[in-house]
Every structure is written in C-alpha cells, then in structure tokens.
XYZ file of C-alpha atoms in Angstrom:
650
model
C 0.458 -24.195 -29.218
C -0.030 -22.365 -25.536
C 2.661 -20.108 -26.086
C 1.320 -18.984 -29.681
C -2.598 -19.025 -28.267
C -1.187 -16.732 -25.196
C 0.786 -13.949 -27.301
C -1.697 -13.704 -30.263
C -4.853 -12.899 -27.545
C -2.537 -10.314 -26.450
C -1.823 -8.958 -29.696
C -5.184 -8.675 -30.328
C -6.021 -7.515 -27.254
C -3.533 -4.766 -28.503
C -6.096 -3.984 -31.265
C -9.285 -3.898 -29.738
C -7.812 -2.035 -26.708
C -6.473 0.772 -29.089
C -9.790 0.690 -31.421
C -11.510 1.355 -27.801
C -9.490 4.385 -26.829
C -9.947 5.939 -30.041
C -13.527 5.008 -29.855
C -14.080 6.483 -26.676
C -12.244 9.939 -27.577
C -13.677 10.576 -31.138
C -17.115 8.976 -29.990
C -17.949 11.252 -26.939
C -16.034 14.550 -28.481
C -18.833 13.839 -31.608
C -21.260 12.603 -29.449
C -21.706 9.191 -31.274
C -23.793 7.062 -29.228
C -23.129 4.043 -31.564
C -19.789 4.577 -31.460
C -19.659 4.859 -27.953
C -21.597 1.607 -27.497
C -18.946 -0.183 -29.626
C -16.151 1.367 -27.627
C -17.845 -0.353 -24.130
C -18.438 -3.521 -26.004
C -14.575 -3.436 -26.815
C -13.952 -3.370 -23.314
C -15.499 -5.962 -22.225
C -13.616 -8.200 -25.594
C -10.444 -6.798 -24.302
C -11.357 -8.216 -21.045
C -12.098 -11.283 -22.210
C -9.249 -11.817 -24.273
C -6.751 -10.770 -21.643
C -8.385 -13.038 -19.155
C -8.671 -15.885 -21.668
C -4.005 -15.015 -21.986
C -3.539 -14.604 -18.250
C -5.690 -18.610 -17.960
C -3.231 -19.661 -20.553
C -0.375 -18.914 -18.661
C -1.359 -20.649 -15.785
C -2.060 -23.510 -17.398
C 1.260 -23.199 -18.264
C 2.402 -22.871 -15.118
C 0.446 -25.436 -13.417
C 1.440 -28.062 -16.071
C 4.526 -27.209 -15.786
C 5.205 -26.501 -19.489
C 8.893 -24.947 -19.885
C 8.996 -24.867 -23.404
C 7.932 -21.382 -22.127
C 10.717 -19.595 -20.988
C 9.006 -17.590 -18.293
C 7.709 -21.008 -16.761
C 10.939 -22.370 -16.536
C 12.095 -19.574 -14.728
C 9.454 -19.194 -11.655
C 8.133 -22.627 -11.230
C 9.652 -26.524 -10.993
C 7.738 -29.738 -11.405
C 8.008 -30.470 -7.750
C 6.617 -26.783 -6.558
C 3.702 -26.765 -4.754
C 0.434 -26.094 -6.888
C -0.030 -22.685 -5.186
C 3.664 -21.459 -5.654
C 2.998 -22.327 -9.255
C 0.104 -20.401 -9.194
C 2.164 -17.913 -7.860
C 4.233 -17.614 -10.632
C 2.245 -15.411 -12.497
C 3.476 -12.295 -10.472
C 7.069 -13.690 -9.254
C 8.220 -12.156 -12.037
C 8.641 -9.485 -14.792
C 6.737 -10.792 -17.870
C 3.939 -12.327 -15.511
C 2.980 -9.674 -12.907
C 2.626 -7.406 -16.057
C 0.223 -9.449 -17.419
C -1.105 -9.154 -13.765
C -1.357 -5.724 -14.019
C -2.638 -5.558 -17.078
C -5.619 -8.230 -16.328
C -6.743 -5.714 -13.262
C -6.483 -2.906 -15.408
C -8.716 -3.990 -17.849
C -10.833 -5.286 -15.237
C -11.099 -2.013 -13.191
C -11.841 -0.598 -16.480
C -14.860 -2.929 -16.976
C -16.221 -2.221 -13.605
C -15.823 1.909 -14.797
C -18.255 0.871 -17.829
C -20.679 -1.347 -15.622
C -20.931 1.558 -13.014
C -21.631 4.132 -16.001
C -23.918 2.454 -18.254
C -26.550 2.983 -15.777
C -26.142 6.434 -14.892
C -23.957 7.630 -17.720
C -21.934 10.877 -17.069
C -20.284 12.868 -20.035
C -16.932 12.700 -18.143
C -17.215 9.069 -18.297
C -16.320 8.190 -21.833
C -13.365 10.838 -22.039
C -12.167 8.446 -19.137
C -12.454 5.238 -20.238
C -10.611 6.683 -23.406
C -7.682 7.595 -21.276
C -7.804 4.406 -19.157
C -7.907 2.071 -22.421
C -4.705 4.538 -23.576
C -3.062 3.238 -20.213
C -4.137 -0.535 -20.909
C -2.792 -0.105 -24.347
C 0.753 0.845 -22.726
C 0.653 -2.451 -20.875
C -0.033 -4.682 -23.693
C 2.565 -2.862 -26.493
C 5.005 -4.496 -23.318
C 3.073 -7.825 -23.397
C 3.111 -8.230 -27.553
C 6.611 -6.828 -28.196
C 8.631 -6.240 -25.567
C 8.302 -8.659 -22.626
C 6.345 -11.428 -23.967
C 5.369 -13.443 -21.049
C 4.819 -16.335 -23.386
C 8.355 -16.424 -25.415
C 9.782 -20.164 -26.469
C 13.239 -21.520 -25.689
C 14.842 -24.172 -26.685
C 16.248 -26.707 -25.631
C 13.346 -27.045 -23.175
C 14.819 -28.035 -19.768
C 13.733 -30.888 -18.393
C 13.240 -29.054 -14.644
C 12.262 -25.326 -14.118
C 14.459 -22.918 -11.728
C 11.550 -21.797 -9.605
C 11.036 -18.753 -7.594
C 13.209 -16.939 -6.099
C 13.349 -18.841 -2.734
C 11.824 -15.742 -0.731
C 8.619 -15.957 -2.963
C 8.075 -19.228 -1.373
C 5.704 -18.270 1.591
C 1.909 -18.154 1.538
C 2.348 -14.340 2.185
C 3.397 -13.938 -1.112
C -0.280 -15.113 -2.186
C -1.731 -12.335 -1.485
C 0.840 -9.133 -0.802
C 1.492 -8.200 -4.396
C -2.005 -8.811 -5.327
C -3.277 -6.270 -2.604
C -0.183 -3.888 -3.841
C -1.494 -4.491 -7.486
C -4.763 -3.536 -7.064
C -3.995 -0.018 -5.077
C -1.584 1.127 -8.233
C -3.931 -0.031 -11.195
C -7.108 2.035 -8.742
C -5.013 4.811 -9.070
C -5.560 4.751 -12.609
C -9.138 5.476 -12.580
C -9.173 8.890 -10.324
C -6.454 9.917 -12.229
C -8.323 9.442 -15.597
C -11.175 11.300 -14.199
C -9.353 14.324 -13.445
C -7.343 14.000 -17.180
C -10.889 13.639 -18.334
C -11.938 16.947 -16.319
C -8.682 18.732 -17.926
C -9.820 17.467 -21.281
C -13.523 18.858 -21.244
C -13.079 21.944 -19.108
C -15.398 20.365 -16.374
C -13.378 21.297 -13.976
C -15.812 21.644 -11.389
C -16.407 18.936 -8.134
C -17.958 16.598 -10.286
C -14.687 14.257 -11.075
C -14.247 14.385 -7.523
C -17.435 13.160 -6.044
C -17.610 10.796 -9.460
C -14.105 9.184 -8.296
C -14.050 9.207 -4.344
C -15.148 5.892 -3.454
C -12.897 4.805 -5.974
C -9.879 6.829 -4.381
C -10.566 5.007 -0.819
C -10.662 1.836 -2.763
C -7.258 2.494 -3.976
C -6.218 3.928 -0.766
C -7.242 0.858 1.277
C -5.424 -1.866 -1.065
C -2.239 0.041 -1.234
C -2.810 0.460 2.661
C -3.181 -3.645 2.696
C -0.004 -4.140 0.536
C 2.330 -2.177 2.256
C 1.459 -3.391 5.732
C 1.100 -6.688 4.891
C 4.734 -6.333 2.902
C 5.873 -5.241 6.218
C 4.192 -8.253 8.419
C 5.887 -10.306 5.014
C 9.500 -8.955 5.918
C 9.363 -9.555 9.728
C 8.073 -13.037 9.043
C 10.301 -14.414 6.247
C 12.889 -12.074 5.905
C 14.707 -13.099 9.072
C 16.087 -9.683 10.481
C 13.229 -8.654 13.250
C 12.129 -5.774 11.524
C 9.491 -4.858 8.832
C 10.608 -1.793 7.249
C 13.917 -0.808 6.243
C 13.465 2.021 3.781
C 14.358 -0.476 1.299
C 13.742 1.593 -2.695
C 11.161 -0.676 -3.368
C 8.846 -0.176 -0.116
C 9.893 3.687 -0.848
C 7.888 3.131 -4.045
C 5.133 1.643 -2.709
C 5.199 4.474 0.372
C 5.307 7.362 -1.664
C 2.096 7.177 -3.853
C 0.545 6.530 -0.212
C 1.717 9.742 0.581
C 0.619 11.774 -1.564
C -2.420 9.488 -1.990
C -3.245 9.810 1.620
C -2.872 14.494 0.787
C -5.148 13.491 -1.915
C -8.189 12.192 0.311
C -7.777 15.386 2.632
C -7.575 18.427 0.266
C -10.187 16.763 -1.574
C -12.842 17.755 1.388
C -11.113 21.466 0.925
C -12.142 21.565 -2.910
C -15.468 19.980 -1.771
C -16.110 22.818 1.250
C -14.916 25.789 0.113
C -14.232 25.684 -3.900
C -10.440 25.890 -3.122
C -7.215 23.768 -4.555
C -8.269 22.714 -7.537
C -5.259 23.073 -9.440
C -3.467 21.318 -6.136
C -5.927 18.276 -6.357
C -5.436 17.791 -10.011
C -1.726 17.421 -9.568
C -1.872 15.669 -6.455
C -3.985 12.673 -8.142
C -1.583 13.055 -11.227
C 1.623 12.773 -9.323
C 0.049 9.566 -7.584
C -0.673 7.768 -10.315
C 3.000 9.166 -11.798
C 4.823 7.871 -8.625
C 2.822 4.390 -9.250
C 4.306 4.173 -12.542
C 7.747 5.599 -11.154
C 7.732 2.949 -8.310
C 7.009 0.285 -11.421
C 10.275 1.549 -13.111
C 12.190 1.124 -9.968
C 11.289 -2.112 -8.855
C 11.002 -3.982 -12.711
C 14.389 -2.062 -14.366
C 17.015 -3.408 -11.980
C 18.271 0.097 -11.707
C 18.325 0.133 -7.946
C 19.339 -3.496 -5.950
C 16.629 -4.299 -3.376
C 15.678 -7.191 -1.558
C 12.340 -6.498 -3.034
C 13.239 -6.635 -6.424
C 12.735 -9.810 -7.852
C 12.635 -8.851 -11.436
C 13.882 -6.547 -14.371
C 14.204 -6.424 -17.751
C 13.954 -3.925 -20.674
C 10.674 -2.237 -19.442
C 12.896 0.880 -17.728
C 13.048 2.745 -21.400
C 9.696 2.286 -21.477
C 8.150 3.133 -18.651
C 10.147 6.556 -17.993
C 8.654 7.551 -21.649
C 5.175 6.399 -20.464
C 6.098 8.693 -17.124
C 7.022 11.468 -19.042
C 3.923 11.144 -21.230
C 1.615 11.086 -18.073
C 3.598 14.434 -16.211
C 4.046 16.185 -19.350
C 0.618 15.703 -21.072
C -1.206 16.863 -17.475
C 0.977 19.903 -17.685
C -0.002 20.747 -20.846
C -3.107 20.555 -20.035
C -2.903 22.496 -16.501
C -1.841 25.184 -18.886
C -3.862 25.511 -21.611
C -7.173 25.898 -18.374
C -4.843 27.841 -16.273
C -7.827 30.771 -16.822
C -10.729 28.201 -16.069
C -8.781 27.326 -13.107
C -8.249 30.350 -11.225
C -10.639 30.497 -7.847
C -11.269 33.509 -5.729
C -11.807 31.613 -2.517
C -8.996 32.093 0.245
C -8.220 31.309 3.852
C -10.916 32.967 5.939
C -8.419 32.370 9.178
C -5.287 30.651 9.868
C -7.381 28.746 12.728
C -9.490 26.572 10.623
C -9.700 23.248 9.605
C -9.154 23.997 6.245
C -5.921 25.534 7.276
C -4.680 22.280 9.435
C -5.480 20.236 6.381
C -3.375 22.189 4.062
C -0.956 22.262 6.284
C -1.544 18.434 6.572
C -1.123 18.385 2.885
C 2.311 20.349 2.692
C 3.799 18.296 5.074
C 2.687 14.345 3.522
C 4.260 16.066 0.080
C 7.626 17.264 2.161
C 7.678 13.491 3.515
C 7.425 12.204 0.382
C 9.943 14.332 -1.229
C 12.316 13.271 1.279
C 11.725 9.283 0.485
C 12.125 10.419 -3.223
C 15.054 12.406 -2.476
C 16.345 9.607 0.126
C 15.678 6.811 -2.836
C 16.613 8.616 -6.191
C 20.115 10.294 -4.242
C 22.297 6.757 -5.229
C 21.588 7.242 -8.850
C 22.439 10.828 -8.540
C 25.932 10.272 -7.302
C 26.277 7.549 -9.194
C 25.613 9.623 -12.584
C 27.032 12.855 -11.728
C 30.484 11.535 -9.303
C 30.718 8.084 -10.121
C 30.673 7.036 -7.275
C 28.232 4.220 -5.439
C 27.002 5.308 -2.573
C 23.531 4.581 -0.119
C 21.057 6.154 1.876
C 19.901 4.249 4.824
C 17.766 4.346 7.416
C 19.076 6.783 9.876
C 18.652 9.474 6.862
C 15.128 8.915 6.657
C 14.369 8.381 10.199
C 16.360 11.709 10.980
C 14.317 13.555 8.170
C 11.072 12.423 8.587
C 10.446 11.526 12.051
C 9.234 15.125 13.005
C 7.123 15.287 10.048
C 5.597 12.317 11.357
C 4.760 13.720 14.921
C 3.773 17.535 12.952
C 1.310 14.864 11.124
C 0.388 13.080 14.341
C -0.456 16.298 16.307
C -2.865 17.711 12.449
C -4.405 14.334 13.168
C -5.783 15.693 16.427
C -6.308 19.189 16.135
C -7.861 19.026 12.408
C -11.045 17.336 13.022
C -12.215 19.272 15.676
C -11.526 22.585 14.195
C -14.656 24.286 12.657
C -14.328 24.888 8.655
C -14.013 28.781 7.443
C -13.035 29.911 11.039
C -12.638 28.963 14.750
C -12.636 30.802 18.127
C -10.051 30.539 20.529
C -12.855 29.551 23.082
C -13.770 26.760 20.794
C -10.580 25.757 20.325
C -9.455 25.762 23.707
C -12.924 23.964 24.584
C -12.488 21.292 21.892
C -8.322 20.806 22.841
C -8.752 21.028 26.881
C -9.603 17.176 27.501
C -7.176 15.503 24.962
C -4.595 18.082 26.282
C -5.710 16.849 29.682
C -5.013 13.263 28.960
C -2.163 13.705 27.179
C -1.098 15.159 29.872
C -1.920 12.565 32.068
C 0.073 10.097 29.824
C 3.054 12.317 30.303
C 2.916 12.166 33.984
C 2.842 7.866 34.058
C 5.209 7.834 31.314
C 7.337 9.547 33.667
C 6.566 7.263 36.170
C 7.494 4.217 34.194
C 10.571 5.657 33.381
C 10.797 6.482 29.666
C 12.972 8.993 28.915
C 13.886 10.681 25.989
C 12.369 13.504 24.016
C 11.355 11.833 21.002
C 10.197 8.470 22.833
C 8.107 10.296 25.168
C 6.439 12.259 21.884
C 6.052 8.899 20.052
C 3.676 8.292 23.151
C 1.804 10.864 24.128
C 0.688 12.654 20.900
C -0.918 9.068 19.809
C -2.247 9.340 23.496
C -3.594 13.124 22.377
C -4.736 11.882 19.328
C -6.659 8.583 20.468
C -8.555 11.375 23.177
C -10.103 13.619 20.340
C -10.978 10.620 18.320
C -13.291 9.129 21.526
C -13.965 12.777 21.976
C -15.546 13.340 19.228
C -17.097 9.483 19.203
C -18.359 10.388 22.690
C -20.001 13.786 21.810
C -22.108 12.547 18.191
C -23.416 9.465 20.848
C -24.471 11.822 23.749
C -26.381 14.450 21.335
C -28.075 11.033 19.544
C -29.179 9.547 23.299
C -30.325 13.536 24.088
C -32.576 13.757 20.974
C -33.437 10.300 20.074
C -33.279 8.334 22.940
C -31.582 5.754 21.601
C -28.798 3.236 23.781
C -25.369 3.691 23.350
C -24.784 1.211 20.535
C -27.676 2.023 18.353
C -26.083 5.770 18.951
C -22.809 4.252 17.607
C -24.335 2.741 14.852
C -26.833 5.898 13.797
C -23.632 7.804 14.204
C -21.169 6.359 12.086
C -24.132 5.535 9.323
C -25.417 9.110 8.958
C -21.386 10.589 7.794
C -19.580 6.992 7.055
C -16.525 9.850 5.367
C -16.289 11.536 8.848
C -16.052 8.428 11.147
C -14.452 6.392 8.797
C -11.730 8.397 9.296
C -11.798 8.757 12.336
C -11.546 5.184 12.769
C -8.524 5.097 10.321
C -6.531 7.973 12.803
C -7.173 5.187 15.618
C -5.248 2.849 14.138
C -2.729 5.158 13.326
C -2.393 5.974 17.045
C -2.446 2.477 17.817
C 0.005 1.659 14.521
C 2.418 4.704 15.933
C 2.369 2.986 19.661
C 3.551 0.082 18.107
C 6.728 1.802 15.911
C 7.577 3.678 18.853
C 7.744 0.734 21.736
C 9.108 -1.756 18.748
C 11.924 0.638 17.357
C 13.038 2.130 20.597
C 13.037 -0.726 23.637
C 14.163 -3.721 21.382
C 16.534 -6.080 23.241
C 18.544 -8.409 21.281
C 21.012 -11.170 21.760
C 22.877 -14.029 20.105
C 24.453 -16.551 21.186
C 26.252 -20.015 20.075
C 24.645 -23.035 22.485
C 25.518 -26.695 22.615
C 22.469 -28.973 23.596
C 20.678 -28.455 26.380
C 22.598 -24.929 27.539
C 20.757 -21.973 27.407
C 20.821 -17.975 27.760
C 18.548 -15.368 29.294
C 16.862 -12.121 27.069
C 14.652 -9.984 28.580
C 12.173 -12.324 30.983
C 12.515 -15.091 28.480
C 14.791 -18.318 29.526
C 15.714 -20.237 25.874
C 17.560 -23.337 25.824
C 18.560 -25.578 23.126
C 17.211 -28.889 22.640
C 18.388 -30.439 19.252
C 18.615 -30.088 15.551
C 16.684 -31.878 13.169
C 16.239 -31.543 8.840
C 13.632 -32.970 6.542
C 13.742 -33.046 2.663
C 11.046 -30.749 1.464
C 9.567 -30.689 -2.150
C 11.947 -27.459 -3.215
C 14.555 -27.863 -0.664
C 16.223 -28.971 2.311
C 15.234 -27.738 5.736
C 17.311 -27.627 8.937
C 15.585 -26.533 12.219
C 16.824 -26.017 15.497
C 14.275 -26.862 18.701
C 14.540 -24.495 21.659
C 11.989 -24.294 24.732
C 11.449 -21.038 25.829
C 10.872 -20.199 29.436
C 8.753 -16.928 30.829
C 9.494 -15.994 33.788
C 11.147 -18.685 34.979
C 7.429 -20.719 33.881
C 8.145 -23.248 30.606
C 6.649 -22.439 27.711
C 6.403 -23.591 23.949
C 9.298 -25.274 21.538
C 10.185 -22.650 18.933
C 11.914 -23.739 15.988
C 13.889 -21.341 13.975
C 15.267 -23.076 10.528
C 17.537 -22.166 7.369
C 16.237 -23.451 3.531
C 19.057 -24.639 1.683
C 18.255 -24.155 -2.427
C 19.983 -25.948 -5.044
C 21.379 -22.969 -7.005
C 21.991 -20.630 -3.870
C 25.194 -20.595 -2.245
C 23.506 -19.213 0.945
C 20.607 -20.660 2.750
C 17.401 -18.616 3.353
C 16.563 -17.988 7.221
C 12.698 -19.584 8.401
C 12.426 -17.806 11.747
C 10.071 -18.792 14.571
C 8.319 -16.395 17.222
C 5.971 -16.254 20.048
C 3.373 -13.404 19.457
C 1.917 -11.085 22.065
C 0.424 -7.617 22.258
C 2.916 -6.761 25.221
C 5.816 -8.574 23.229
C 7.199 -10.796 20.272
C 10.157 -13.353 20.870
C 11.731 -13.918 17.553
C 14.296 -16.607 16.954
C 16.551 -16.619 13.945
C 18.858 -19.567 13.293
C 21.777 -18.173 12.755
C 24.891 -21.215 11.985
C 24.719 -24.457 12.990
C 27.473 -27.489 13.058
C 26.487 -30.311 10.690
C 26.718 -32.833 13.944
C 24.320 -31.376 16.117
C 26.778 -29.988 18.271
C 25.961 -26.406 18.670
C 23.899 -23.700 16.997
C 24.193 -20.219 16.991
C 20.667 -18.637 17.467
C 19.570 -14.648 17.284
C 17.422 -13.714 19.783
C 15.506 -10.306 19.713
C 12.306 -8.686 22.318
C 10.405 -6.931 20.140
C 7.925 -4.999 22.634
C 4.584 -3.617 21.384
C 5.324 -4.843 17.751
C 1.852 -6.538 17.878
C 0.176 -3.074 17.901
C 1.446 -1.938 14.666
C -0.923 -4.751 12.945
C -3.523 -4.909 15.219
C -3.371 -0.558 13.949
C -3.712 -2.002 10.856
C -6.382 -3.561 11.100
C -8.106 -0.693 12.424
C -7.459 1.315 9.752
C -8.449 -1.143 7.067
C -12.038 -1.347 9.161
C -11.837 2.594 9.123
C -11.395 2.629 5.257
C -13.866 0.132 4.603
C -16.256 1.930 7.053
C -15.871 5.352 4.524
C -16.759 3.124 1.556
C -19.378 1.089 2.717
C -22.479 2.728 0.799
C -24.677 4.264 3.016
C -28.310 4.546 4.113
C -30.427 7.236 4.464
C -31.323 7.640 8.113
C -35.414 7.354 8.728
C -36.512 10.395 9.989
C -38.505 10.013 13.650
C-alpha cells in the first residue's frame, strides 16, 4: 500500500506539473489571468503531492519496510534513525526524488515572490521551470521509481554504502542539492528573457539574489564535501580532482563568471549575449555533473549510485544547450549592443578578463574529466587524468585570478589613470612586498610557494584598503565611531562589501591550500605497545587496541598519546569499520585541530592480538585556514543577500 500511494502521487504529480507548464506558456503568451491563476494553484498541488511521496518514502525508510526495493538497499533495521533518514539521498531513485521535492519547492517560492509584485517575465518562467520539474518526475513515474516492489522481501536491508555513514553526510548533499536546483531559476529567467524579447537588465536584477543564493549553497557543498573527505575518507587530503567534485566545481566556475559580468551588463549595457550563455551553461554543467555522478559512466569515490538515468539526462542536456541556441539565434538582431571597452585599464576590463580566465579553468576540469571517456571511445584504451594534470594546468590561472581579485575592485569603471592606479596599487604592492621580504626570512623558497603567499597577502591589503577608506570618509562626514562606520558601510552597498568579504576568505582559503599542499610531512610506521616515533614536533606512541560491536558494524581502534614538544598531550584514536558485505574495512581517522597545524592519524593494519599496529601519520600545516576561509566567504555571500535598508539621511 506505501509503495502504490508513493508512485501514483508521483504520477500525478506528472499531470498537474505538465498541465502547469502548459498553463503558464499558453496563459501569459494570451494573457489569461484565469488561466494563469490555475497554473500557480497547480504549483502549489504539485508541491503538495511531491511532498506528501517524498513523506512516504521515509516512512518507508524509517519503518524499515523492504518490500520496497530501494529501502532494502540504503537502510537495515539496526541503522541508526538518522542514517535511515539519510537514505533518501544515498542513492539514485531517492536523491531524485530529493531533487525533485526542492525543485518544486524553489518553484513555489518563485510564485510566492511574484504574486505580489507580478512581472510579465515571471509566468514565461515558471512555465520553463515546471518543464524542468516535469523532466524529474517522467524519471520518478517510469524510469527510476523510487518506490518499485521486490519480492521475496528480505528479512534485513543492505544499508548504505558504509562511507554514507557519518553525520556529514546529513547535510553535504543537501547543501550541494540546493545550489544545482537554484540554478534552475536564473536560468529560467534568462530562457524566459530569450522567449519574450525582454532582453534588457530586467531578468538580471529579477534573478540576482537568487544567483547568490545558488552561489552560496553550491559554495557550502563543495567545501563541506571537502572537510567530508579529509574527515572520513582517511587519506589527509580534501580534494583530489576526483570526476564527481569536478562536477560540482565546474558550475561554480562558471557560476562564480556569472556574478561578475553580470555588474558589466548592469554598468555599461555590455555582454549580454555572454551572460545569457554563461547562466545557460551553468545550469547545463549542473545537469552534466548529474549525468556523471548518477550513470556510472566514470568510477569515483563519490559515486554512490547509477542507473538508467544517463540516456536521459544527456537528451534533457541536449534539449537545454540546443533550445538556448536556438533561441540566441533567432534575437541575434535584438542582441547586438554598441557599447565597447572605453580603455584596457578599467574595471570592466579586469572583470572580463576575470571572466575568460574562470571559463579557461573550467574547460580544463572538463577537458581533465571528460579526456578518459575520450580515449576510451576513440583508442580503446583506459586511461586517467590525475591530479598533477590539473594542478599543472590550472594553478596559474588560479594566481592570474588571485592577482584580478586585487586589482579589479579598485579600478574605476569606463576608464582609469595611471596616477589612480598607481595610487590605489602602491600600499598593497607595499605590503606585499613586505610579505616577500619575511617570507624570505623564514625561508620559503620556491617560485610558486612564495606566489601562493604573497598575492593572498596583496589581495587581503586592497580588501582592508578599501574597508579602511569607505570608514575614514564615513568618520570625516558623519562623525560616526569606527564600528557604526563599518556597519553604515557595508549596509549602504551589501553587493560591494559582500564581496569583498567573500575575496577575504579566498585569501585566507588560498593561505591554507598553499601551506597544506606544499609543507605536509608524513610518516608511517608499524609500533608494538608502548614504542613510539617522532613527526614534525609531535612525539606519538602506542598504547593499545581495543573494538566494540556497533549497531552496523564492528569497530577496531588503536589508542596513541601524542606528545608536543616534548609536553603530553591528548589520546587520539584512529579506527577501521569492518562491514558485513565488504571485503575491506573502512578507515575512521582521528586528528588534533589547530590553525598553525592538524595531526591526522590513520590506522593503517593491525595484528588481531594486540601486538602491533601500523599507523599513518601526516602534519598538515595551515589546513585549518582553508575552512576558517570558508567561513568567511559564506558570511561574505550572505552579507550580499541580506536585504538591505535604506540609510536615514542626517
């Protein structure tokens, strides 16, 4: 009875979605109030009914019912209740009913935003987004029914995949989620905009805050994914240029292009054919980072499901680039501008610039990710890209961006004197300068090293620059004390100092990849009891094994005291997870955090009697500051969306 109450809400979720999309089109192309009223009021049925599916399956779950076979596959009677929560997204049939629920939902909120200040681009929108909803739930009803029978039912489920089992995985694909499906509603603006001919600013100032909303969650997903793999995949790192963070990296990308040449369009009239295919091949790379991770056509660590979507989705993709061709086409005329560079020294120059280079980064990740299949098809031959490819690519397109990120915001639009410029540039050249002088002194060497440090150093100085000045002209005219400046400041132009917030944390973020990826120490080593070994200024000796039945498996942990300095310290314990059904265990490691360093412990091998264990030990220095730069962008992207106030005039 749940599995046939769960697949025929979809279904007709199936039918109200499509009579909504039709609705919308033929209703606002007529102009048919009525009509358009019914097509909102099918939104929020097709809401309902996909919420009402997405409760029935986890009912399911949580009652453990595995007469459904998607159940029996991600959850066992003895999981905790979370993991089965948890289920929904661990794999294929679920997180697409996921995806589906927060598409329908972001399409809601589209309707509740524009039934009280309706816009005619609106309803040619919500037509396209209900068209993308429909996609979704033709894969619920008949392809990948989450709620397909088996039989016999099994008396126990298989659970999830063993590296699902972390409270990380709570809330990293939910954060990843919700930055693809927001990409869904700029892009339906600007295929709206394409539509009507309004091809004007107004999809972009309609669709911005939504665009940093999107931004920030994909922003949240990838770096917590990346604080996911250093914790619980048990190799010391958090990126490895794996295809399925590629996926997730590359609408980023061009996402991130998308928020700067936006401000061009906005300024000077300029790029709008550029913007409308830089939102379209966003929301095309979410889709194509769907098809990677849910066809099985690439192995990943990340890829914890597949099925028969691939067909499927690459039609959907093709329908998405194609149509917004088509269309590019048929308003090439409307979309010719007049405006051009006024001077290759301008802001709108270093963001354009800016732009060219986050679209040659991402066509190297493509490039890096897609070349396997290439050989494969075309030699026959299997072959992989790692990450010295990518790091040797894209490294100086990272610093090019790095150094934009300092020079662009303090470049006048339309044109800029070389006195300004030099004026603007002398004090962060000053202090990067400065930082090259004690980097010297500390002794790091290396071209690239000593780059990875002092353009974040140049960087950082413009940002506090440009803080500094907006505070000092606020205490000259207003009188007001340094925070209330800070405050006034950032809540007169929220966009301006929001990002400049979010290029912070990228200098911080960038401090932390560099000091991380280029000083690690690491060592292993096979102790008996009570011997030890030295790493870095850390002492770690090996006290004892111990195991414990847990509800899913059986856990083996190894104590070791860790000494700084010669000074004793805390009792880390490393473990392994052995699964019935894997032939290998899964690693549990153990660390001791710190902004100037991590210790990370892996268990390596141990002897069933105690006798000795072989433990991985790696210095991970500065790897602290690459979250702690998260954070700070995350505050600088909530900062831009925060809805403003206007400032009382004195």
């Amino acid at each position: 009875m749940t599995a046939q109450l769960g697949h025929f809400t979809l279904v007709l979720a199936l039918l109200v979605t499509l009579y909504g999309a039709v609705a919308f089109l033929v209703g606002s192309r007529r102009r048919l109030p009525p009509l358009l009223a019914s097509a909102e009021r099918s939104v929020l049925v097709s809401f309902g009914l996909v919420t009402l599916a997405l409760l029935v399956m986890e009912y399911a779950l949580v009652t453990s019912d595995f007469s459904i076979r998607y159940v029996a596959n991600v959850s066992t009677k003895a999981s905790p209740i979370r993991y089965k929560i948890a289920g929904l997204w661990g794999n294929l049939e679920g997180s697409i009913l996921l995806w589906e629920w927060l598409q329908v939902l972001f399409i809601a909120l589209v309707v509740f935003r524009f039934r009280r200040r309706p816009h005619p681009l609106a309803p040619h929108a919500l037509g396209v987004l209900m068209g993308i909803s429909a996609f979704f739930l033709v894969l619920l009803a008949a392809v990948t029914n989450p709620f397909q029978q088996h039989a016999p039912v099994p008396p126990d489920g298989r659970g999830l995949n063993p590296l699902l089992e972390v409270t990380d995985m709570l809330v990293h694909p939910l954060l990843l989620y919700h930055g693809y499906v927001g990409f869904s509603v700029p892009f339906a603006f600007a295929f709206a905009a394409l539509l009507t001919g309004r091809l004007e600013n107004e999809w972009l100032t309609l669709t911005r805050r939504w665009t940093v909303l999107a931004w920030l969650f994909l922003t949240a997903g990838i770096l917590y994914g990346g604080w996911w793999s250093y914790r619980t995949l048990g190799w010391g790192g958090y990126w490895a240029w794996d295809p399925v963070e590629n996926a997730s990296f590359m609408p980023w990308l061009t996402g991130t292009a998308f928020l700067h040449s936006v401000m061009i369009q906005e300024k000077r009239g300029m790029l709008k054919v550029w913007n409308l295919v830089l939102i379209t091949l966003t929301f095309a790379l979410v889709i194509f980072g769907t098809f990677l991770t849910r066809s099985g056509i690439l192995s990943s660590v990340h890829a914890f499901a597949e099925g028969p979507v691939g067909i499927f989705f690459l039609a959907f993709l093709a329908t998405v680039v194609l149509g917004t061709l088509g269309l590019l086409l048929w308003r090439a005329e409307q979309l010719r501008v007049p405006g051009e560079l006024d001077s290759l020294v301008s802001r709108e120059s270093a963001f354009l610039l800016n732009n060219l280079l986050l679209v040659a980064f991402c066509f190297t990740v493509f490039l890096g990710t897609i070349f396997p299949l290439l050989a494969e098809a075309v030699r026959g031959v299997k072959v992989s890209v790692g990450a010295p490819f990518f790091n040797y690519v894209n490294v100086p397109i990272g610093l090019a961006l790095l150094f934009l990120m300092g020079v662009g915001p303090v470049i006048p639009w339309r044109r800029a004197s070389w006195a300004s410029l030099r004026r603007n540039v002398v004090g962060p050249t000053a202090t990067a300068a400065l930082a090259t002088a004690l980097l010297m002194v500390a002794g790091v060497r290396g071209f690239f090293p000593v780059l990875g440090f002092v353009l974040p150093a140049f960087v950082g100085a413009t940002v506090v620059m440009e803080f500094g000045r907006g505070m000092r002209a606020r205490r000259r005219l207003q009188g007001e004390g340094w925070g209330t400046a800070f405050r006034g400041l950032v809540e007169r132009n929220r966009r301006r100092y929001g990002g400049l917030i979010v290029h912070l944390g990228v200098v911080l973020l960038t401090i932390g990849i560099v000091g991380s990826s280029t000083y690690k120490l690491e060592r292993e080593a096979a102790l008996a009891p009570g011997e030890s070994f030295q790493v870095g200024r850390y002492t770690v000796r090996f006290d004892g094994l111990e195991g414990a039945e847990a509800p899913t498996h059986f856990r083996v942990w190894g104590a070791f005291t860790v000494s700084t300095d010669g000074r004793p310290g805390r009792v880390l314990k490393p473990a392994q997870r052995f699964y019935q059904g894997y032939d290998s265990p899964f690693a549990s490691v153990d660390a001791r955090y710190g902004l100037r360093e991590d210790l990370y412990l892996i268990l390596a091998s141990f002897a069933r009697d105690g006798s000795q264990a072989t433990v991985k030990a790696l210095v991970n220095p500065l790897i602290s500051w690459i979250w702690l730069g998260g954070v700070v962008i995350l505050v600088g992207a909530l900062t831009a969306l925060w809805p403003g106030r206007r400032e009382e005039k004195p």
